[in-house]
Amino acid sequence: MTYAAGIIGVGCYLPEKTLTNQDLEKMVDTSDAWIIERTGIRTRHIAAPSQATSDLSYEAALRALADAKTKPEELDLIIVATETPDYKYPSTACLLQAKLGAKNAACFDLSAGCSGFVYALGIGSQSIVSGLYKKILLVGAETLSRIINWTDRNTCVLFGDGAGAAVLGRVEEGYGVLAVDLGADGTGGEHLIQPGGGSRNPASHATVDAHDHTIHMNGREVFKFATRRMPNACKTILQKAGMTIDDVTLLIPHQANRRIIDNAINRLKIDRERVWVNIDRHGNMSAACIPVSLTEAQEAGCLHKGDNVMLVAFGAGLTWAGALVKWAK
Ligand code: UT7
């Protein structure tokens, strides 16, 4: 016996403080015009000093659980997709479990860069399909402001903080997660890396002085990877689902750069009105982009029962991930 697995609730949380392009002009040699033209970003959220990733996750999770009419004790599993956990260990998922009182849930964090939430959706949904679990909490959450080199204009203008969550559960046959494509090309790992603090380069005064605990990125290489992989992943998924791009009601791409999204729109030949874009307001929140977008799309009345929603992302690893979900609520 197998079951259909789908999203039964979503929620998000964005920190109150915002950092505009004008603020960044005072910090590094950049301009509002350059940032808008090259990335599409205007402003991003920044967590308060007292807030860590589990705090953002908690707020998003409470909203998703309420939307799914699910109690924390009903959760069988919590997966937190993040590259900015509160600690190396224990996992942020365990910290979140304690805050929620979700005492029946198994917990782990998932590291797949900005593709993390869609990876969690792909893997988590299979645990429901197989009958192993009934209710799963997926979170994509980041406090990237803590790992940014605020003197590096190549990266500091790009990222923001935020959290999004979704509850997965059993849905009607024919609804929910219809097809998934997860992948990686580890040969590109060095293009997007936080080189310090792990077993290769343990924390030392030298690693701190060299900014090794911050994001190091070869933007052009990641850009090339993204423009190739995102449309390919969408095509693979459509093939698996036996659909065409015309069947997709809403495409939610990872929000890393407006030009990458525009490239995907052109390659896939999908109308702009069917593509969710919020990069102008939030910047790149890595694993949080897709669940925050899903929540905003639901709140804006853009998701209806039976809609085919395509989620697609790319990120550190380098990884890519896509999923087609028939909206079940
Ligand atoms: O979620 C996954 C994570 N990351 C990504 O997806 C990022 C993918 N890559 C990108 O989005 C783009 O490559 C960037 C936005 C990072 C950079 O845009 P680009 O058009 O590829 O610029 P570039 O790196 O080729 O740099 C062009 C110029 C350089 O100056 P020179 O060498 O031509 O004189 C940079 O130094 O723009 C300069 N530049 C800036 N100028 C003003 C780089 N950052 C800035 C800045 N303000 N913030």
mmCIF file of C-alpha atoms and ligand atoms in Angstrom:
data_model
loop_
_atom_site.group_PDB
_atom_site.id
_atom_site.type_symbol
_atom_site.label_atom_id
_atom_site.label_comp_id
_atom_site.label_asym_id
_atom_site.label_seq_id
_atom_site.Cartn_x
_atom_site.Cartn_y
_atom_site.Cartn_z
ATOM 1 C CA MET A 1 0.000 0.000 0.000
ATOM 2 C CA THR A 2 1.345 3.421 -0.937
ATOM 3 C CA TYR A 3 -0.059 6.871 -0.251
ATOM 4 C CA ALA A 4 -0.076 10.218 -2.048
ATOM 5 C CA ALA A 5 2.099 12.785 -0.230
ATOM 6 C CA GLY A 6 1.499 16.504 -0.447
ATOM 7 C CA ILE A 7 1.868 19.882 1.237
ATOM 8 C CA ILE A 8 -0.984 20.441 3.704
ATOM 9 C CA GLY A 9 0.230 23.693 5.294
ATOM 10 C CA VAL A 10 2.799 26.443 4.786
ATOM 11 C CA GLY A 11 4.170 29.361 6.799
ATOM 12 C CA CYS A 12 7.048 31.788 6.801
ATOM 13 C CA TYR A 13 8.859 34.302 8.946
ATOM 14 C CA LEU A 14 10.955 37.275 7.881
ATOM 15 C CA PRO A 15 12.963 39.294 10.421
ATOM 16 C CA GLU A 16 11.741 42.846 11.007
ATOM 17 C CA LYS A 17 14.955 44.684 10.154
ATOM 18 C CA THR A 18 15.653 45.393 6.489
ATOM 19 C CA LEU A 19 18.877 46.391 4.734
ATOM 20 C CA THR A 20 18.395 48.421 1.554
ATOM 21 C CA ASN A 21 20.733 48.937 -1.382
ATOM 22 C CA GLN A 22 21.158 52.515 -0.132
ATOM 23 C CA ASP A 23 22.381 51.157 3.215
ATOM 24 C CA LEU A 24 24.892 48.962 1.349
ATOM 25 C CA GLU A 25 26.148 51.968 -0.645
ATOM 26 C CA LYS A 26 27.445 53.313 2.676
ATOM 27 C CA MET A 27 29.242 50.046 3.500
ATOM 28 C CA VAL A 28 31.006 48.983 0.253
ATOM 29 C CA ASP A 29 31.818 50.429 -3.191
ATOM 30 C CA THR A 30 28.488 49.611 -4.840
ATOM 31 C CA SER A 31 25.361 51.358 -6.077
ATOM 32 C CA ASP A 32 21.620 50.830 -5.976
ATOM 33 C CA ALA A 33 21.622 50.945 -9.804
ATOM 34 C CA TRP A 34 24.302 48.191 -10.123
ATOM 35 C CA ILE A 35 22.561 45.884 -7.653
ATOM 36 C CA ILE A 36 19.145 46.291 -9.299
ATOM 37 C CA GLU A 37 20.481 45.894 -12.828
ATOM 38 C CA ARG A 38 22.748 42.894 -12.135
ATOM 39 C CA THR A 39 20.595 41.061 -9.540
ATOM 40 C CA GLY A 40 17.084 42.563 -9.240
ATOM 41 C CA ILE A 41 17.480 42.955 -5.451
ATOM 42 C CA ARG A 42 16.291 46.130 -3.683
ATOM 43 C CA THR A 43 16.142 45.125 -0.026
ATOM 44 C CA ARG A 44 16.641 42.101 2.240
ATOM 45 C CA HIS A 45 15.807 41.101 5.831
ATOM 46 C CA ILE A 46 18.425 40.784 8.560
ATOM 47 C CA ALA A 47 17.914 38.762 11.754
ATOM 48 C CA ALA A 48 18.162 40.546 15.114
ATOM 49 C CA PRO A 49 21.342 39.760 17.107
ATOM 50 C CA SER A 50 19.281 37.571 19.470
ATOM 51 C CA GLN A 51 17.806 35.481 16.611
ATOM 52 C CA ALA A 52 19.462 32.309 15.329
ATOM 53 C CA THR A 53 18.223 29.978 12.590
ATOM 54 C CA SER A 54 16.157 27.848 15.001
ATOM 55 C CA ASP A 55 14.295 30.984 16.150
ATOM 56 C CA LEU A 56 13.360 31.921 12.590
ATOM 57 C CA SER A 57 12.453 28.271 11.929
ATOM 58 C CA TYR A 58 10.222 28.182 15.013
ATOM 59 C CA GLU A 59 8.151 31.185 13.885
ATOM 60 C CA ALA A 60 7.725 29.750 10.374
ATOM 61 C CA ALA A 61 6.907 26.282 11.765
ATOM 62 C CA LEU A 62 4.179 27.595 14.104
ATOM 63 C CA ARG A 63 2.467 29.247 11.130
ATOM 64 C CA ALA A 64 2.781 26.156 8.905
ATOM 65 C CA LEU A 65 1.427 23.891 11.671
ATOM 66 C CA ALA A 66 -1.543 26.225 12.208
ATOM 67 C CA ASP A 67 -2.207 26.290 8.451
ATOM 68 C CA ALA A 68 -2.068 22.476 8.382
ATOM 69 C CA LYS A 69 -4.201 22.201 11.547
ATOM 70 C CA THR A 70 -1.498 19.921 12.909
ATOM 71 C CA LYS A 71 -0.251 19.661 16.499
ATOM 72 C CA PRO A 72 3.517 19.429 17.111
ATOM 73 C CA GLU A 73 3.063 15.995 18.760
ATOM 74 C CA GLU A 74 1.632 14.636 15.498
ATOM 75 C CA LEU A 75 4.933 15.188 13.666
ATOM 76 C CA ASP A 76 6.904 12.031 12.869
ATOM 77 C CA LEU A 77 9.915 13.808 11.359
ATOM 78 C CA ILE A 78 11.450 17.302 11.204
ATOM 79 C CA ILE A 79 13.947 18.173 8.469
ATOM 80 C CA VAL A 80 15.645 21.572 8.551
ATOM 81 C CA ALA A 81 17.413 22.517 5.329
ATOM 82 C CA THR A 82 20.052 25.105 6.176
ATOM 83 C CA GLU A 83 23.664 26.147 5.624
ATOM 84 C CA THR A 84 23.575 28.356 8.719
ATOM 85 C CA PRO A 85 22.629 26.038 11.605
ATOM 86 C CA ASP A 86 22.674 27.422 15.155
ATOM 87 C CA TYR A 87 25.582 25.071 15.915
ATOM 88 C CA LYS A 88 27.601 22.406 14.102
ATOM 89 C CA TYR A 89 25.705 20.070 16.411
ATOM 90 C CA PRO A 90 23.154 19.411 17.801
ATOM 91 C CA SER A 91 21.143 19.820 14.626
ATOM 92 C CA THR A 92 18.857 22.811 14.240
ATOM 93 C CA ALA A 93 16.024 20.313 13.670
ATOM 94 C CA CYS A 94 16.584 18.967 17.225
ATOM 95 C CA LEU A 95 16.611 22.497 18.652
ATOM 96 C CA LEU A 96 13.370 23.199 16.789
ATOM 97 C CA GLN A 97 11.825 19.969 18.045
ATOM 98 C CA ALA A 98 12.485 21.078 21.629
ATOM 99 C CA LYS A 99 11.023 24.556 21.063
ATOM 100 C CA LEU A 100 7.880 23.094 19.449
ATOM 101 C CA GLY A 101 7.477 20.215 21.904
ATOM 102 C CA ALA A 102 7.332 17.859 18.914
ATOM 103 C CA LYS A 103 8.483 14.994 21.086
ATOM 104 C CA ASN A 104 7.503 12.200 18.680
ATOM 105 C CA ALA A 105 9.564 13.488 15.757
ATOM 106 C CA ALA A 106 12.875 12.176 14.462
ATOM 107 C CA CYS A 107 15.104 15.095 13.447
ATOM 108 C CA PHE A 108 17.952 15.946 11.130
ATOM 109 C CA ASP A 109 19.425 18.844 9.193
ATOM 110 C CA LEU A 110 19.968 18.677 5.471
ATOM 111 C CA SER A 111 22.847 20.371 3.650
ATOM 112 C CA ALA A 112 22.217 20.898 -0.059
ATOM 113 C CA GLY A 113 22.723 24.658 -0.257
ATOM 114 C CA CYS A 114 19.877 26.610 -1.786
ATOM 115 C CA SER A 115 18.378 23.346 -3.122
ATOM 116 C CA GLY A 116 17.911 22.088 0.464
ATOM 117 C CA PHE A 117 14.168 22.626 0.832
ATOM 118 C CA VAL A 118 13.351 20.856 -2.443
ATOM 119 C CA TYR A 119 15.738 18.021 -1.505
ATOM 120 C CA ALA A 120 13.837 17.722 1.796
ATOM 121 C CA LEU A 121 10.523 17.702 -0.068
ATOM 122 C CA GLY A 122 11.738 14.967 -2.423
ATOM 123 C CA ILE A 123 13.092 12.723 0.308
ATOM 124 C CA GLY A 124 10.423 13.525 2.904
ATOM 125 C CA SER A 125 7.515 12.852 0.557
ATOM 126 C CA GLN A 126 8.838 9.341 -0.103
ATOM 127 C CA SER A 127 8.633 8.583 3.640
ATOM 128 C CA ILE A 128 4.934 9.348 3.448
ATOM 129 C CA VAL A 129 4.383 7.493 0.168
ATOM 130 C CA SER A 130 5.942 4.363 1.697
ATOM 131 C CA GLY A 131 3.776 4.566 4.803
ATOM 132 C CA LEU A 132 6.779 5.065 7.114
ATOM 133 C CA TYR A 133 5.528 8.470 8.355
ATOM 134 C CA LYS A 134 2.231 10.379 8.319
ATOM 135 C CA LYS A 135 3.220 13.982 9.111
ATOM 136 C CA ILE A 136 6.539 15.677 8.383
ATOM 137 C CA LEU A 137 7.691 19.243 9.019
ATOM 138 C CA LEU A 138 10.046 20.643 6.385
ATOM 139 C CA VAL A 139 11.865 23.903 7.074
ATOM 140 C CA GLY A 140 14.181 25.994 4.905
ATOM 141 C CA ALA A 141 15.819 28.616 7.112
ATOM 142 C CA GLU A 142 18.911 30.793 6.972
ATOM 143 C CA THR A 143 20.699 33.527 8.881
ATOM 144 C CA LEU A 144 23.163 34.190 6.062
ATOM 145 C CA SER A 145 23.952 37.627 7.494
ATOM 146 C CA ARG A 146 26.101 35.766 10.065
ATOM 147 C CA ILE A 147 28.390 34.269 7.391
ATOM 148 C CA ILE A 148 28.727 37.247 5.068
ATOM 149 C CA ASN A 149 31.968 39.153 4.600
ATOM 150 C CA TRP A 150 30.527 42.654 4.856
ATOM 151 C CA THR A 151 33.606 44.077 3.106
ATOM 152 C CA ASP A 152 33.155 41.897 -0.040
ATOM 153 C CA ARG A 153 30.874 43.675 -2.514
ATOM 154 C CA ASN A 154 30.762 40.560 -4.710
ATOM 155 C CA THR A 155 28.698 38.699 -2.116
ATOM 156 C CA CYS A 156 27.391 41.024 0.609
ATOM 157 C CA VAL A 157 24.730 42.614 -1.584
ATOM 158 C CA LEU A 158 23.141 39.293 -2.532
ATOM 159 C CA PHE A 159 21.865 37.535 0.579
ATOM 160 C CA GLY A 160 19.150 37.886 3.207
ATOM 161 C CA ASP A 161 17.724 36.082 6.252
ATOM 162 C CA GLY A 162 14.391 34.280 6.527
ATOM 163 C CA ALA A 163 12.564 31.009 7.109
ATOM 164 C CA GLY A 164 9.778 29.066 5.453
ATOM 165 C CA ALA A 165 8.093 25.829 6.476
ATOM 166 C CA ALA A 166 5.721 23.255 5.062
ATOM 167 C CA VAL A 167 3.851 20.349 6.623
ATOM 168 C CA LEU A 168 3.717 17.212 4.509
ATOM 169 C CA GLY A 169 0.924 14.712 4.919
ATOM 170 C CA ARG A 170 -1.252 12.186 3.123
ATOM 171 C CA VAL A 171 -3.434 13.745 0.416
ATOM 172 C CA GLU A 172 -6.026 12.532 -2.085
ATOM 173 C CA GLU A 173 -4.770 10.135 -4.752
ATOM 174 C CA GLY A 174 -3.505 12.064 -7.815
ATOM 175 C CA TYR A 175 -2.550 15.122 -5.737
ATOM 176 C CA GLY A 176 0.657 16.142 -3.971
ATOM 177 C CA VAL A 177 4.219 15.497 -5.141
ATOM 178 C CA LEU A 178 3.950 14.124 -8.687
ATOM 179 C CA ALA A 179 7.599 14.103 -9.801
ATOM 180 C CA VAL A 180 11.016 15.008 -8.417
ATOM 181 C CA ASP A 181 14.489 15.542 -9.887
ATOM 182 C CA LEU A 182 17.400 15.814 -7.451
ATOM 183 C CA GLY A 183 21.007 16.049 -8.584
ATOM 184 C CA ALA A 184 24.519 17.246 -7.864
ATOM 185 C CA ASP A 185 27.834 17.966 -9.541
ATOM 186 C CA GLY A 186 30.398 17.816 -6.758
ATOM 187 C CA THR A 187 33.208 18.817 -9.103
ATOM 188 C CA GLY A 188 31.925 22.402 -8.788
ATOM 189 C CA GLY A 189 32.042 22.419 -5.002
ATOM 190 C CA GLU A 190 34.740 25.070 -4.704
ATOM 191 C CA HIS A 191 32.634 27.641 -6.571
ATOM 192 C CA LEU A 192 30.390 28.238 -3.550
ATOM 193 C CA ILE A 193 32.003 27.406 -0.235
ATOM 194 C CA GLN A 194 32.472 28.437 3.383
ATOM 195 C CA PRO A 195 36.056 27.169 3.634
ATOM 196 C CA GLY A 196 36.754 27.601 7.377
ATOM 197 C CA GLY A 197 35.490 25.879 10.496
ATOM 198 C CA GLY A 198 35.281 22.277 9.291
ATOM 199 C CA SER A 199 37.785 19.431 9.555
ATOM 200 C CA ARG A 200 39.782 20.722 6.544
ATOM 201 C CA ASN A 201 40.429 24.188 7.996
ATOM 202 C CA PRO A 202 39.523 24.172 11.696
ATOM 203 C CA ALA A 203 38.811 27.574 13.228
ATOM 204 C CA SER A 204 41.967 29.495 14.120
ATOM 205 C CA HIS A 205 43.042 33.127 14.307
ATOM 206 C CA ALA A 206 44.389 32.715 10.768
ATOM 207 C CA THR A 207 41.059 31.434 9.364
ATOM 208 C CA VAL A 208 39.213 34.306 11.032
ATOM 209 C CA ASP A 209 41.700 36.872 9.671
ATOM 210 C CA ALA A 210 41.303 35.385 6.167
ATOM 211 C CA HIS A 211 37.461 35.604 6.339
ATOM 212 C CA ASP A 212 37.374 31.818 5.831
ATOM 213 C CA HIS A 213 34.178 31.549 7.881
ATOM 214 C CA THR A 214 32.237 33.571 5.318
ATOM 215 C CA ILE A 215 30.715 32.815 1.906
ATOM 216 C CA HIS A 216 33.270 32.510 -0.917
ATOM 217 C CA MET A 217 31.685 32.453 -4.344
ATOM 218 C CA ASN A 218 32.689 32.378 -7.975
ATOM 219 C CA GLY A 219 29.522 34.138 -9.128
ATOM 220 C CA ARG A 220 30.052 33.619 -12.856
ATOM 221 C CA GLU A 221 30.509 29.834 -12.524
ATOM 222 C CA VAL A 222 27.443 29.478 -10.296
ATOM 223 C CA PHE A 223 25.509 31.636 -12.750
ATOM 224 C CA LYS A 224 26.459 29.361 -15.666
ATOM 225 C CA PHE A 225 25.527 26.238 -13.701
ATOM 226 C CA ALA A 226 22.152 27.726 -12.733
ATOM 227 C CA THR A 227 21.159 28.802 -16.225
ATOM 228 C CA ARG A 228 21.838 25.284 -17.506
ATOM 229 C CA ARG A 229 20.497 23.176 -14.633
ATOM 230 C CA MET A 230 17.267 24.936 -13.663
ATOM 231 C CA PRO A 231 15.562 24.645 -17.076
ATOM 232 C CA ASN A 232 16.918 21.091 -17.534
ATOM 233 C CA ALA A 233 15.504 20.000 -14.174
ATOM 234 C CA CYS A 234 12.099 21.443 -15.104
ATOM 235 C CA LYS A 235 12.141 19.589 -18.429
ATOM 236 C CA THR A 236 13.101 16.299 -16.749
ATOM 237 C CA ILE A 237 10.252 16.654 -14.253
ATOM 238 C CA LEU A 238 7.685 17.495 -16.908
ATOM 239 C CA GLN A 239 8.773 14.417 -18.827
ATOM 240 C CA LYS A 240 8.445 12.239 -15.708
ATOM 241 C CA ALA A 241 4.978 13.665 -15.006
ATOM 242 C CA GLY A 242 3.854 13.410 -18.643
ATOM 243 C CA MET A 243 3.097 17.141 -18.769
ATOM 244 C CA THR A 244 4.206 20.202 -20.722
ATOM 245 C CA ILE A 245 5.131 23.663 -19.481
ATOM 246 C CA ASP A 246 1.581 24.785 -20.394
ATOM 247 C CA ASP A 247 0.277 22.506 -17.635
ATOM 248 C CA VAL A 248 2.294 24.389 -14.983
ATOM 249 C CA THR A 249 0.093 26.863 -13.133
ATOM 250 C CA LEU A 250 2.902 28.464 -11.141
ATOM 251 C CA LEU A 251 6.689 28.160 -11.365
ATOM 252 C CA ILE A 252 8.565 29.020 -8.169
ATOM 253 C CA PRO A 253 12.286 29.241 -8.966
ATOM 254 C CA HIS A 254 15.091 29.782 -6.476
ATOM 255 C CA GLN A 255 15.599 33.525 -6.034
ATOM 256 C CA ALA A 256 19.331 34.088 -6.546
ATOM 257 C CA ASN A 257 19.398 36.549 -9.417
ATOM 258 C CA ARG A 258 16.635 38.114 -11.501
ATOM 259 C CA ARG A 259 18.696 37.444 -14.658
ATOM 260 C CA ILE A 260 18.869 33.707 -13.849
ATOM 261 C CA ILE A 261 15.080 33.651 -13.435
ATOM 262 C CA ASP A 262 14.596 35.567 -16.718
ATOM 263 C CA ASN A 263 16.879 33.091 -18.468
ATOM 264 C CA ALA A 264 14.754 30.181 -17.187
ATOM 265 C CA ILE A 265 11.562 31.962 -18.314
ATOM 266 C CA ASN A 266 12.988 32.342 -21.830
ATOM 267 C CA ARG A 267 14.338 28.808 -22.077
ATOM 268 C CA LEU A 268 11.159 27.211 -20.756
ATOM 269 C CA LYS A 269 8.894 29.544 -22.735
ATOM 270 C CA ILE A 270 6.582 30.179 -19.786
ATOM 271 C CA ASP A 271 4.577 33.403 -19.319
ATOM 272 C CA ARG A 272 6.052 35.781 -16.782
ATOM 273 C CA GLU A 273 2.707 36.002 -14.949
ATOM 274 C CA ARG A 274 3.062 32.327 -14.020
ATOM 275 C CA VAL A 275 6.493 32.779 -12.387
ATOM 276 C CA TRP A 276 6.848 33.814 -8.752
ATOM 277 C CA VAL A 277 9.470 36.528 -8.144
ATOM 278 C CA ASN A 278 10.204 38.133 -4.772
ATOM 279 C CA ILE A 279 13.971 38.602 -5.021
ATOM 280 C CA ASP A 280 13.488 42.391 -5.044
ATOM 281 C CA ARG A 281 12.098 42.246 -1.469
ATOM 282 C CA HIS A 282 14.115 39.450 0.108
ATOM 283 C CA GLY A 283 17.348 38.867 -1.823
ATOM 284 C CA ASN A 284 18.727 35.327 -1.849
ATOM 285 C CA MET A 285 17.677 33.503 1.359
ATOM 286 C CA SER A 286 19.153 30.209 0.164
ATOM 287 C CA ALA A 287 17.068 27.242 1.394
ATOM 288 C CA ALA A 288 14.348 29.613 2.667
ATOM 289 C CA CYS A 289 13.513 31.111 -0.754
ATOM 290 C CA ILE A 290 11.128 28.423 -1.954
ATOM 291 C CA PRO A 291 9.038 27.871 1.204
ATOM 292 C CA VAL A 292 8.794 31.643 1.760
ATOM 293 C CA SER A 293 7.638 32.020 -1.852
ATOM 294 C CA LEU A 294 5.092 29.210 -1.444
ATOM 295 C CA THR A 295 3.662 30.915 1.639
ATOM 296 C CA GLU A 296 3.482 34.301 -0.073
ATOM 297 C CA ALA A 297 1.867 32.741 -3.151
ATOM 298 C CA GLN A 298 -0.786 31.085 -0.963
ATOM 299 C CA GLU A 299 -1.418 34.327 0.939
ATOM 300 C CA ALA A 300 -1.748 36.207 -2.367
ATOM 301 C CA GLY A 301 -4.471 33.754 -3.461
ATOM 302 C CA CYS A 302 -2.297 32.331 -6.266
ATOM 303 C CA LEU A 303 -2.573 28.670 -5.208
ATOM 304 C CA HIS A 304 -5.757 26.690 -5.744
ATOM 305 C CA LYS A 305 -6.627 23.029 -5.367
ATOM 306 C CA GLY A 306 -5.478 21.148 -8.471
ATOM 307 C CA ASP A 307 -2.869 23.733 -9.529
ATOM 308 C CA ASN A 308 0.412 22.268 -10.798
ATOM 309 C CA VAL A 309 3.194 24.042 -8.929
ATOM 310 C CA MET A 310 6.777 23.602 -10.113
ATOM 311 C CA LEU A 311 9.566 24.260 -7.591
ATOM 312 C CA VAL A 312 13.158 24.439 -8.845
ATOM 313 C CA ALA A 313 16.434 25.397 -7.206
ATOM 314 C CA PHE A 314 20.232 25.210 -7.451
ATOM 315 C CA GLY A 315 22.960 25.862 -4.940
ATOM 316 C CA ALA A 316 26.147 24.932 -3.114
ATOM 317 C CA GLY A 317 27.435 21.455 -3.814
ATOM 318 C CA LEU A 318 26.797 22.240 -6.582
ATOM 319 C CA THR A 319 23.264 20.854 -6.416
ATOM 320 C CA TRP A 320 19.972 21.201 -8.209
ATOM 321 C CA ALA A 321 16.475 20.096 -7.259
ATOM 322 C CA GLY A 322 13.033 20.315 -8.760
ATOM 323 C CA ALA A 323 9.580 19.044 -7.855
ATOM 324 C CA LEU A 324 6.126 19.198 -9.380
ATOM 325 C CA VAL A 325 3.338 19.407 -6.820
ATOM 326 C CA LYS A 326 -0.387 19.223 -7.521
ATOM 327 C CA TRP A 327 -1.754 21.573 -4.870
ATOM 328 C CA ALA A 328 -4.014 19.580 -2.572
ATOM 329 C CA LYS A 329 -5.629 22.202 -0.310
HETATM 330 O O1 UT7 B 1 21.984 30.711 -4.581
HETATM 331 C C1 UT7 B 1 23.212 30.396 -5.165
HETATM 332 C C2 UT7 B 1 24.178 31.464 -4.803
HETATM 333 N N1 UT7 B 1 24.660 32.379 -5.743
HETATM 334 C C3 UT7 B 1 24.251 32.696 -6.985
HETATM 335 O O2 UT7 B 1 23.335 32.173 -7.528
HETATM 336 C C4 UT7 B 1 25.010 33.766 -7.698
HETATM 337 C C5 UT7 B 1 25.104 33.566 -9.186
HETATM 338 N N2 UT7 B 1 25.851 34.657 -9.778
HETATM 339 C C6 UT7 B 1 25.372 35.916 -9.895
HETATM 340 O O3 UT7 B 1 24.235 36.175 -9.508
HETATM 341 C C7 UT7 B 1 26.220 36.948 -10.556
HETATM 342 O O4 UT7 B 1 27.369 36.332 -11.102
HETATM 343 C C8 UT7 B 1 26.662 38.097 -9.583
HETATM 344 C C9 UT7 B 1 25.460 38.945 -9.231
HETATM 345 C C10 UT7 B 1 27.275 37.515 -8.320
HETATM 346 C C11 UT7 B 1 27.668 38.996 -10.270
HETATM 347 O O5 UT7 B 1 27.157 39.525 -11.466
HETATM 348 P P1 UT7 B 1 28.014 39.474 -12.799
HETATM 349 O O6 UT7 B 1 27.246 40.180 -13.823
HETATM 350 O O7 UT7 B 1 28.384 38.033 -13.049
HETATM 351 O O8 UT7 B 1 29.248 40.345 -12.398
HETATM 352 P P2 UT7 B 1 30.780 39.945 -12.423
HETATM 353 O O9 UT7 B 1 31.114 39.051 -11.301
HETATM 354 O O10 UT7 B 1 31.112 39.523 -13.815
HETATM 355 O O11 UT7 B 1 31.440 41.359 -12.168
HETATM 356 C C12 UT7 B 1 31.288 42.445 -13.078
HETATM 357 C C13 UT7 B 1 31.893 43.690 -12.448
HETATM 358 C C14 UT7 B 1 33.244 43.435 -11.796
HETATM 359 O O12 UT7 B 1 34.058 44.586 -12.021
HETATM 360 P P3 UT7 B 1 35.207 44.553 -13.156
HETATM 361 O O13 UT7 B 1 36.097 43.413 -12.729
HETATM 362 O O14 UT7 B 1 34.478 44.287 -14.435
HETATM 363 O O15 UT7 B 1 35.793 45.896 -13.031
HETATM 364 C C15 UT7 B 1 32.925 43.356 -10.330
HETATM 365 O O16 UT7 B 1 34.004 43.737 -9.524
HETATM 366 O O17 UT7 B 1 31.023 44.144 -11.385
HETATM 367 C C16 UT7 B 1 31.789 44.344 -10.217
HETATM 368 N N3 UT7 B 1 30.962 44.136 -9.052
HETATM 369 C C17 UT7 B 1 30.255 45.111 -8.460
HETATM 370 N N4 UT7 B 1 30.137 46.428 -8.746
HETATM 371 C C18 UT7 B 1 29.311 47.155 -7.960
HETATM 372 C C19 UT7 B 1 30.744 42.973 -8.376
HETATM 373 N N5 UT7 B 1 29.923 43.182 -7.351
HETATM 374 C C20 UT7 B 1 29.597 44.499 -7.383
HETATM 375 C C21 UT7 B 1 28.783 45.329 -6.588
HETATM 376 N N6 UT7 B 1 28.671 46.624 -6.913
HETATM 377 N N7 UT7 B 1 28.098 44.846 -5.533
#
